[in-house]
């Protein structure tokens, strides 16, 4: 689970690093907590080309812990 919020500067590099791991059964669940930059658009673009990545928008801007916990339901 990767919890995001306004992370456009590093999100692509971070996701590419995770996807580059040698673990073969990798599933990356990205949850976003109300980003106002292009974080969501970047993740959507990556998810459209890599089935291992899914994006879920956390309802409301509730903070990093709630955002991460929101992602647990998809794991």
Short mmCIF file of C-alpha atoms in Angstrom, two decimals:
data_model
loop_
_atom_site.label_atom_id
_atom_site.label_comp_id
_atom_site.label_asym_id
_atom_site.label_seq_id
_atom_site.Cartn_x
_atom_site.Cartn_y
_atom_site.Cartn_z
CA UNK A 1 0.00 0.00 0.00
CA UNK A 2 1.32 3.39 -1.00
CA UNK A 3 -0.50 6.30 0.63
CA UNK A 4 -0.13 9.54 -1.35
CA UNK A 5 -0.87 13.23 -0.95
CA UNK A 6 0.54 15.88 -3.30
CA UNK A 7 3.49 13.70 -4.23
CA UNK A 8 3.85 14.56 -7.91
CA UNK A 9 7.55 15.35 -7.58
CA UNK A 10 8.55 11.80 -6.62
CA UNK A 11 5.55 9.51 -7.23
CA UNK A 12 6.57 8.19 -10.63
CA UNK A 13 10.11 7.40 -9.49
CA UNK A 14 8.79 5.77 -6.32
CA UNK A 15 6.30 3.58 -8.19
CA UNK A 16 8.91 2.58 -10.77
CA UNK A 17 11.24 1.58 -7.97
CA UNK A 18 8.56 -0.56 -6.32
CA UNK A 19 7.58 -2.19 -9.62
CA UNK A 20 11.22 -2.90 -10.37
CA UNK A 21 11.53 -5.23 -7.37
CA UNK A 22 12.16 -8.90 -8.04
CA UNK A 23 9.09 -10.13 -6.11
CA UNK A 24 6.87 -11.73 -8.76
CA UNK A 25 3.46 -11.53 -7.04
CA UNK A 26 3.57 -7.78 -6.55
CA UNK A 27 0.38 -5.76 -6.23
CA UNK A 28 0.67 -2.02 -5.59
CA UNK A 29 -2.36 -0.39 -4.02
CA UNK A 30 -2.13 3.40 -4.20
CA UNK A 31 -4.51 5.42 -2.05
CA UNK A 32 -4.69 9.18 -2.47
CA UNK A 33 -5.78 11.57 0.25
CA UNK A 34 -7.07 14.56 -1.68
CA UNK A 35 -4.05 15.58 -3.73
CA UNK A 36 -4.39 18.93 -5.47
CA UNK A 37 -1.40 18.46 -7.75
CA UNK A 38 -0.97 15.93 -10.57
CA UNK A 39 -0.32 12.92 -8.32
CA UNK A 40 -3.61 11.21 -9.25
CA UNK A 41 -3.07 11.77 -12.98
CA UNK A 42 0.42 10.28 -12.80
CA UNK A 43 -0.80 7.21 -10.92
CA UNK A 44 -3.74 6.78 -13.32
CA UNK A 45 -1.36 6.84 -16.27
CA UNK A 46 0.86 4.19 -14.70
CA UNK A 47 -2.10 2.03 -13.64
CA UNK A 48 -3.46 2.14 -17.20
CA UNK A 49 -0.32 0.41 -18.46
CA UNK A 50 0.50 -1.89 -15.53
CA UNK A 51 -2.16 -4.17 -14.06
CA UNK A 52 -0.18 -4.53 -10.83
CA UNK A 53 -1.09 -0.95 -9.90
CA UNK A 54 -4.51 0.15 -8.66
CA UNK A 55 -5.60 3.61 -7.52
CA UNK A 56 -8.20 4.34 -4.88
CA UNK A 57 -9.21 7.82 -3.77
CA UNK A 58 -9.67 8.10 -0.02
CA UNK A 59 -12.97 9.81 0.81
CA UNK A 60 -12.12 13.13 2.44
CA UNK A 61 -8.71 14.40 3.40
CA UNK A 62 -8.16 12.51 6.64
CA UNK A 63 -4.38 12.20 7.03
CA UNK A 64 -1.72 9.63 6.36
CA UNK A 65 -2.82 6.99 8.89
CA UNK A 66 -6.45 6.97 7.76
CA UNK A 67 -5.34 7.02 4.14
CA UNK A 68 -3.10 3.99 4.66
CA UNK A 69 -5.81 2.19 6.63
CA UNK A 70 -8.23 2.89 3.77
CA UNK A 71 -5.89 0.98 1.48
CA UNK A 72 -5.92 -2.08 3.73
CA UNK A 73 -9.41 -3.03 2.55
CA UNK A 74 -8.02 -3.54 -0.97
CA UNK A 75 -5.15 -5.79 0.12
#
